[in-house]
Short mmCIF file of C-alpha atoms in Angstrom, two decimals:
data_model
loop_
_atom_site.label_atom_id
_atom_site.label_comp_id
_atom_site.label_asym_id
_atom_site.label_seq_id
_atom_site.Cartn_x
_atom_site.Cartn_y
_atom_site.Cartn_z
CA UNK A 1 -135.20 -154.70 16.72
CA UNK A 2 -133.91 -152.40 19.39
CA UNK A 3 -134.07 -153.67 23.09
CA UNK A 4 -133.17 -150.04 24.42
CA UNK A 5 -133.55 -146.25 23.70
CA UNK A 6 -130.28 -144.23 23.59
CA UNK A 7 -129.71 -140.64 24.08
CA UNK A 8 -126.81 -138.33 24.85
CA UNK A 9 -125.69 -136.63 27.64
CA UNK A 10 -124.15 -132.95 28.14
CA UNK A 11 -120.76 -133.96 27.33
CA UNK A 12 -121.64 -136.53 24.28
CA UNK A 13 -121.41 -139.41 26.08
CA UNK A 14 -124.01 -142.07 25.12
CA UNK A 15 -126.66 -142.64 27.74
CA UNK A 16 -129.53 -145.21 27.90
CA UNK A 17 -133.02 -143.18 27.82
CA UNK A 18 -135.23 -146.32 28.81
CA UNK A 19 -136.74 -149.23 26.99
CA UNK A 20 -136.77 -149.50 23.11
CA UNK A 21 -140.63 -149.16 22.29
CA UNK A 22 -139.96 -151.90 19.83
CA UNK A 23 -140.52 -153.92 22.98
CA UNK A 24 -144.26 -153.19 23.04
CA UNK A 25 -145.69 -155.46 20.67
CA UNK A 26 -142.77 -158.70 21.96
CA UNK A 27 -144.88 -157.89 25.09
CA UNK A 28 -148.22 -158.11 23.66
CA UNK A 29 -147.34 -160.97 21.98
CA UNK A 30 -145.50 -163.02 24.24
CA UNK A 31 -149.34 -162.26 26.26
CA UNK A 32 -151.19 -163.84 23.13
CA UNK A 33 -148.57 -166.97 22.97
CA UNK A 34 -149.52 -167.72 26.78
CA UNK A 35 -152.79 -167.80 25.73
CA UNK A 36 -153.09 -169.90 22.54
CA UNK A 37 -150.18 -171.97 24.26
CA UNK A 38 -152.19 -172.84 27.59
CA UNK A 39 -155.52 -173.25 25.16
CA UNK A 40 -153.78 -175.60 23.30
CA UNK A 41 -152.53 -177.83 26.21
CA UNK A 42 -155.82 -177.15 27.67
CA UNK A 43 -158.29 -178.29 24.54
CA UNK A 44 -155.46 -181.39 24.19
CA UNK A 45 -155.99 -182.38 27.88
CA UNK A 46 -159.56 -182.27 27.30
CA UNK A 47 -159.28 -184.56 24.03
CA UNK A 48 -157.76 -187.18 26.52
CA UNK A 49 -160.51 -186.83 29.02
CA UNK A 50 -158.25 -184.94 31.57
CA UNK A 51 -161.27 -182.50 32.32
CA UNK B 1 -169.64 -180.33 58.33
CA UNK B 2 -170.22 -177.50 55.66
CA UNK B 3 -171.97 -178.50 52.73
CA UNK B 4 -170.36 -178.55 49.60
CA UNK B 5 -172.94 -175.67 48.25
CA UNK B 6 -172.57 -173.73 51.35
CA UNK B 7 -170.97 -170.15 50.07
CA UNK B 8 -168.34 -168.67 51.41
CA UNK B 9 -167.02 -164.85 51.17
CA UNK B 10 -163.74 -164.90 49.86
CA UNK B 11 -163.04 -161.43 49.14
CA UNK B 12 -164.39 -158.42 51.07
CA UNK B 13 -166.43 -155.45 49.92
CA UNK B 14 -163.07 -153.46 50.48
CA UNK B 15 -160.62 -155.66 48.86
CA UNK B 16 -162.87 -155.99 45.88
CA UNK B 17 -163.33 -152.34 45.60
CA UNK B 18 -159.44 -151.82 45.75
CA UNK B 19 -159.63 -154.65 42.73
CA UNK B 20 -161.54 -153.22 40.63
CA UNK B 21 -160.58 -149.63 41.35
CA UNK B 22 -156.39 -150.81 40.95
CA UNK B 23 -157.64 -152.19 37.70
CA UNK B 24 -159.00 -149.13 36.37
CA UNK B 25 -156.24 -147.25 37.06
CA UNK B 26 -153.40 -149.25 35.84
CA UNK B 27 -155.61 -149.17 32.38
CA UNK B 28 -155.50 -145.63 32.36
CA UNK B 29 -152.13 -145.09 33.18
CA UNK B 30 -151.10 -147.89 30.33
CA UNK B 31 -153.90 -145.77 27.85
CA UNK B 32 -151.88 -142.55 29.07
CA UNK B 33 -148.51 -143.71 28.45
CA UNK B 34 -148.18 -146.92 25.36
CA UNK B 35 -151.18 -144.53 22.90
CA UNK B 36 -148.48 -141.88 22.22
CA UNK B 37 -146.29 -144.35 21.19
CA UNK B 38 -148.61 -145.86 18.97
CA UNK B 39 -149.23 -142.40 17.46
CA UNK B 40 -152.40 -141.43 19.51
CA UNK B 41 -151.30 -137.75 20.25
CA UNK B 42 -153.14 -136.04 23.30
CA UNK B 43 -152.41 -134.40 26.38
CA UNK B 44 -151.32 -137.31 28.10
CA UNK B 45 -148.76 -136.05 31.31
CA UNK B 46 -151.52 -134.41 33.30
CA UNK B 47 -153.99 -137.39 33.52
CA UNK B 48 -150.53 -139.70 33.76
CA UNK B 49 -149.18 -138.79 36.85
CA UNK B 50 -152.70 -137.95 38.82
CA UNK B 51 -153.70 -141.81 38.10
CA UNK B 52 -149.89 -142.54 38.84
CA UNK B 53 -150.10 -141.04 42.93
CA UNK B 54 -153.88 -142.28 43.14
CA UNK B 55 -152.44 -145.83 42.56
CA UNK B 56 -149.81 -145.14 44.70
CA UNK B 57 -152.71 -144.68 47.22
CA UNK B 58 -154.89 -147.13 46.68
CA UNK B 59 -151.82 -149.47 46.90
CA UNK B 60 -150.35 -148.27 50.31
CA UNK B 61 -154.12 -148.79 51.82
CA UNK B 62 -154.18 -152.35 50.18
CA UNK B 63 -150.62 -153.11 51.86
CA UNK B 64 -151.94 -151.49 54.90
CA UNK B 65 -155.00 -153.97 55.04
CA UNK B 66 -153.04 -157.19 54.44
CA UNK B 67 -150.74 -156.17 56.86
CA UNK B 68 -153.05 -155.66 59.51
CA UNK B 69 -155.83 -157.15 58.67
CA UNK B 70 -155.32 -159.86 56.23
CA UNK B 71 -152.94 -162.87 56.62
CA UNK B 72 -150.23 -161.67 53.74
CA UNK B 73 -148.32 -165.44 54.48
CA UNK B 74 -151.97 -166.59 52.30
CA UNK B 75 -150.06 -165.30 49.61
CA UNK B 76 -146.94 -166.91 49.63
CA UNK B 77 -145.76 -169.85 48.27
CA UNK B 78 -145.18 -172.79 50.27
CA UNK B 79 -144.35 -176.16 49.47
CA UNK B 80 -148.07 -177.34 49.63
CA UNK B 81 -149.27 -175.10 46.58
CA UNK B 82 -147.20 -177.58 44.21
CA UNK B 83 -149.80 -180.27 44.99
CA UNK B 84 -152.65 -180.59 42.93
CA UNK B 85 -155.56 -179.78 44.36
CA UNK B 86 -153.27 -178.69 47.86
CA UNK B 87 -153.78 -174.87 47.52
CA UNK B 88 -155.25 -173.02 50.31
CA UNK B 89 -157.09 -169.51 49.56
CA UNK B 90 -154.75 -168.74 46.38
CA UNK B 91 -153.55 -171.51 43.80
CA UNK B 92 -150.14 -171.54 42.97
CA UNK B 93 -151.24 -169.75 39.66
CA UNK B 94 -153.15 -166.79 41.51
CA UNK B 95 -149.85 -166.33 43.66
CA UNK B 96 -147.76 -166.34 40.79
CA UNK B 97 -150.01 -163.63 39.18
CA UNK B 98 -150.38 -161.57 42.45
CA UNK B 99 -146.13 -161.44 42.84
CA UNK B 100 -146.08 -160.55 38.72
CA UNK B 101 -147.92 -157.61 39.68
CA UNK B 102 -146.21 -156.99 43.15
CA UNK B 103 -142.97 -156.18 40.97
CA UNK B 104 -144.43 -154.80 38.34
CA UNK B 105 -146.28 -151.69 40.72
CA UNK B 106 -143.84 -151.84 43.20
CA UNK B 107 -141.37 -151.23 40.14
CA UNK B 108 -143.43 -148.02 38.65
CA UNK B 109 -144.72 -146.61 41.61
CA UNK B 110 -141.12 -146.13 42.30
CA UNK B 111 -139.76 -145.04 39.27
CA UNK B 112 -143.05 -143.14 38.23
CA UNK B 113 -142.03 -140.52 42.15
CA UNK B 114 -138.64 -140.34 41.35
CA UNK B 115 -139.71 -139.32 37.60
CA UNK B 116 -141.90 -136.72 39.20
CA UNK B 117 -138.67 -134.44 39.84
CA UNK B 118 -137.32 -134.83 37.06
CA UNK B 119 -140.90 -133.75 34.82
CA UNK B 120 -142.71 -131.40 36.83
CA UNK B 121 -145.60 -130.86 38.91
CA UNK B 122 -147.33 -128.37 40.34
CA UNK B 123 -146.55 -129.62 44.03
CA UNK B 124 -142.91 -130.20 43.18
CA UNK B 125 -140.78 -128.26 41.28
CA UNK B 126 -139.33 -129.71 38.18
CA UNK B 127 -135.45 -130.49 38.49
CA UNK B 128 -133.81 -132.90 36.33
CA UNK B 129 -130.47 -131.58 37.38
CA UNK B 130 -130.62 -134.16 40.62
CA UNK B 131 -129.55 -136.57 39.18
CA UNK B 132 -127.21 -137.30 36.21
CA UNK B 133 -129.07 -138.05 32.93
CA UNK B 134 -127.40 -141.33 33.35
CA UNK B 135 -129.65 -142.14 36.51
CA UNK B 136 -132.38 -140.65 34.93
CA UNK B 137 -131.83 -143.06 31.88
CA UNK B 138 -131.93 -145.92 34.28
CA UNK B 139 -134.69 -145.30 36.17
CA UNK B 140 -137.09 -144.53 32.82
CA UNK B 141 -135.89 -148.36 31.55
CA UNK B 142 -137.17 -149.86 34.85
CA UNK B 143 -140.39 -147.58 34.48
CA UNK B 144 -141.17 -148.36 30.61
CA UNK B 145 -139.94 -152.70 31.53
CA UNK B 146 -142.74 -152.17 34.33
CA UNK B 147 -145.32 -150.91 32.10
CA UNK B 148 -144.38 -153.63 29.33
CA UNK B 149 -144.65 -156.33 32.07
CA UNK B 150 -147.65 -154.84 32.74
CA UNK B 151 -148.76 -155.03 29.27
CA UNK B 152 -147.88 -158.84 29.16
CA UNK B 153 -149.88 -159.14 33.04
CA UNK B 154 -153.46 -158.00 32.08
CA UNK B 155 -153.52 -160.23 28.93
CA UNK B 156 -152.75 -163.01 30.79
CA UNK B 157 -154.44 -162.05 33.79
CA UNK B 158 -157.83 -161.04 32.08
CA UNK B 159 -157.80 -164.34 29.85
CA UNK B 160 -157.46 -166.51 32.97
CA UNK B 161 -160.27 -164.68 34.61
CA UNK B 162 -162.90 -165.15 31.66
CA UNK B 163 -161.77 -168.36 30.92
CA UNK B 164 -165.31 -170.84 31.73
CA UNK B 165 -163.25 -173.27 34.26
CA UNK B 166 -162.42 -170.35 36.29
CA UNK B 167 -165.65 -167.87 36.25
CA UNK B 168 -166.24 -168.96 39.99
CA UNK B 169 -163.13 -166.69 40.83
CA UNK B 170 -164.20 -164.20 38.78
CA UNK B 171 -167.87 -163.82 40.13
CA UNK B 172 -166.16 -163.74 43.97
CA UNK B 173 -164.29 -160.92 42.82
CA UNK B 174 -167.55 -159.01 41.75
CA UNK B 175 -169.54 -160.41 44.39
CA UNK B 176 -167.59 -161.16 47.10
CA UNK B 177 -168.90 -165.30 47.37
CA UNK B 178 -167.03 -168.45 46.08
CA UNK B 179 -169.10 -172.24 46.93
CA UNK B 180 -167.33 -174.81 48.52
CA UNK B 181 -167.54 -177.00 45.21
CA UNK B 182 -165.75 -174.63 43.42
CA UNK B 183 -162.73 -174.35 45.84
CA UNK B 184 -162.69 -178.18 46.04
CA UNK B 185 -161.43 -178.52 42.42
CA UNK B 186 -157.82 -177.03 42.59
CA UNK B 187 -158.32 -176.21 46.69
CA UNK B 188 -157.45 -177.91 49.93
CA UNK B 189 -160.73 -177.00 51.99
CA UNK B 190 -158.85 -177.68 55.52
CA UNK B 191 -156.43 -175.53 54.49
CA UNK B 192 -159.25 -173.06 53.49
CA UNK B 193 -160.89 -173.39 56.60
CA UNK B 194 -157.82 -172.65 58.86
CA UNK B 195 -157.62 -169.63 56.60
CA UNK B 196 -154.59 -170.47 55.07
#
């Protein structure tokens, strides 16, 4: 996986061109583990009667 | 004393409306620019950088109103908001969220003008010699990292908001009216009342 896009300038050089879209779904998916990580804690605190 | 039932408003018509109408926006500017990278080819640019400067709008009028009329300290965090059920207007949670999306905006409202010379519109002419393709380079990483941030924001942010627990914020967001019940859970009410 690629964390950045690289291009070239006029004279060769390698440049950055921006974010590697390999990113997207990391930042979809680090969305869904939020998720099923704070319904987890929250289902377990209900278990123990935590409301 | 207020009754625990009594309703109060806690967001105005206005603020709302710059809500919902933010929201819109920022999913049609996400639409716009993460579908051609998943292979949904359309005309994309034109529709991109209109809903880019309307957002930049709607966002110097909401800065505007909490400047001048809002208290933009409700916002902050303070010491207090680590105590349960010590929050004032905003949990700790909902101030966390609100600076997410502070940076992330701020971040490609920025970006998204400077990228305006360098692609073209028909107010400004396009020039992508201003700059060294270097800067240019740096400045599209902090735009994309703003719209993947942003990606990662209204996930999170739209599962808090449905979640059952929580609907009370979401209905005073549509309808302007939270109960003093609801804000007892997770709020301080004295701190509510001295509009804190």
């Amino acid at each position: 996986m690629n964390l950045l896009r690289f291009g070239h300038d006029s004279y060769g050089n390698r440049i950055i061109d921006g974010a590697s879209w390999d990113l997207l779904p990391v930042a979809f998916w680090a969305g869904i583990a939020v998720i099923v990580v704070h319904l987890v804690v929250r289902a377990l605190r209900r278990g123990k009667g935590g409301g | 004393m207020a009754s625990d039932n009594q309703k109060i408003i806690r967001h105005a018509g206005i603020d709302r409306a710059f809500h919902w109408v933010m929201a819109a926006i920022m999913l049609v500017l996400l639409a716009t620019s993460l579908l051609p990278m998943l292979g949904v080819r359309f005309a994309w640019y034109g529709v991109h950088w209109v809903s880019g400067l309307l957002l930049t709008v709607i966002i110097a009028l909401h800065v505007l109103r909490a400047l001048f009329w809002q208290k933009p300290r409700g916002i902050m965090i303070k010491p207090s908001d680590l105590k349960a059920g010590g929050a004032g207007k905003y949990t700790l949670a909902q101030k966390l969220m609100h600076q997410a999306w502070t940076v992330a905006v701020l971040v490609a409202i920025v970006t998204g003008l400077l990228l305006l010379r360098k692609a073209g519109v028909p107010f400004l002419e396009r020039d992508p010699y201003v700059r060294s393709m270097a800067s240019w380079g740096i400045i599209t990483l902090l735009h994309d990292l703003a719209a993947l941030l942003s990606v990662f924001l209204v996930l999170v942010h739209v599962y808090f908001a449905i979640l059952p627990e929580k609907r009370a914020y979401l209905r005073a967001m549509t309808k302007g009216f939270i109960s003093r019940s609801d804000l007892a859970r997770e709020h301080d009410l004295n701190r509510v009342d001295r509009g804190e």
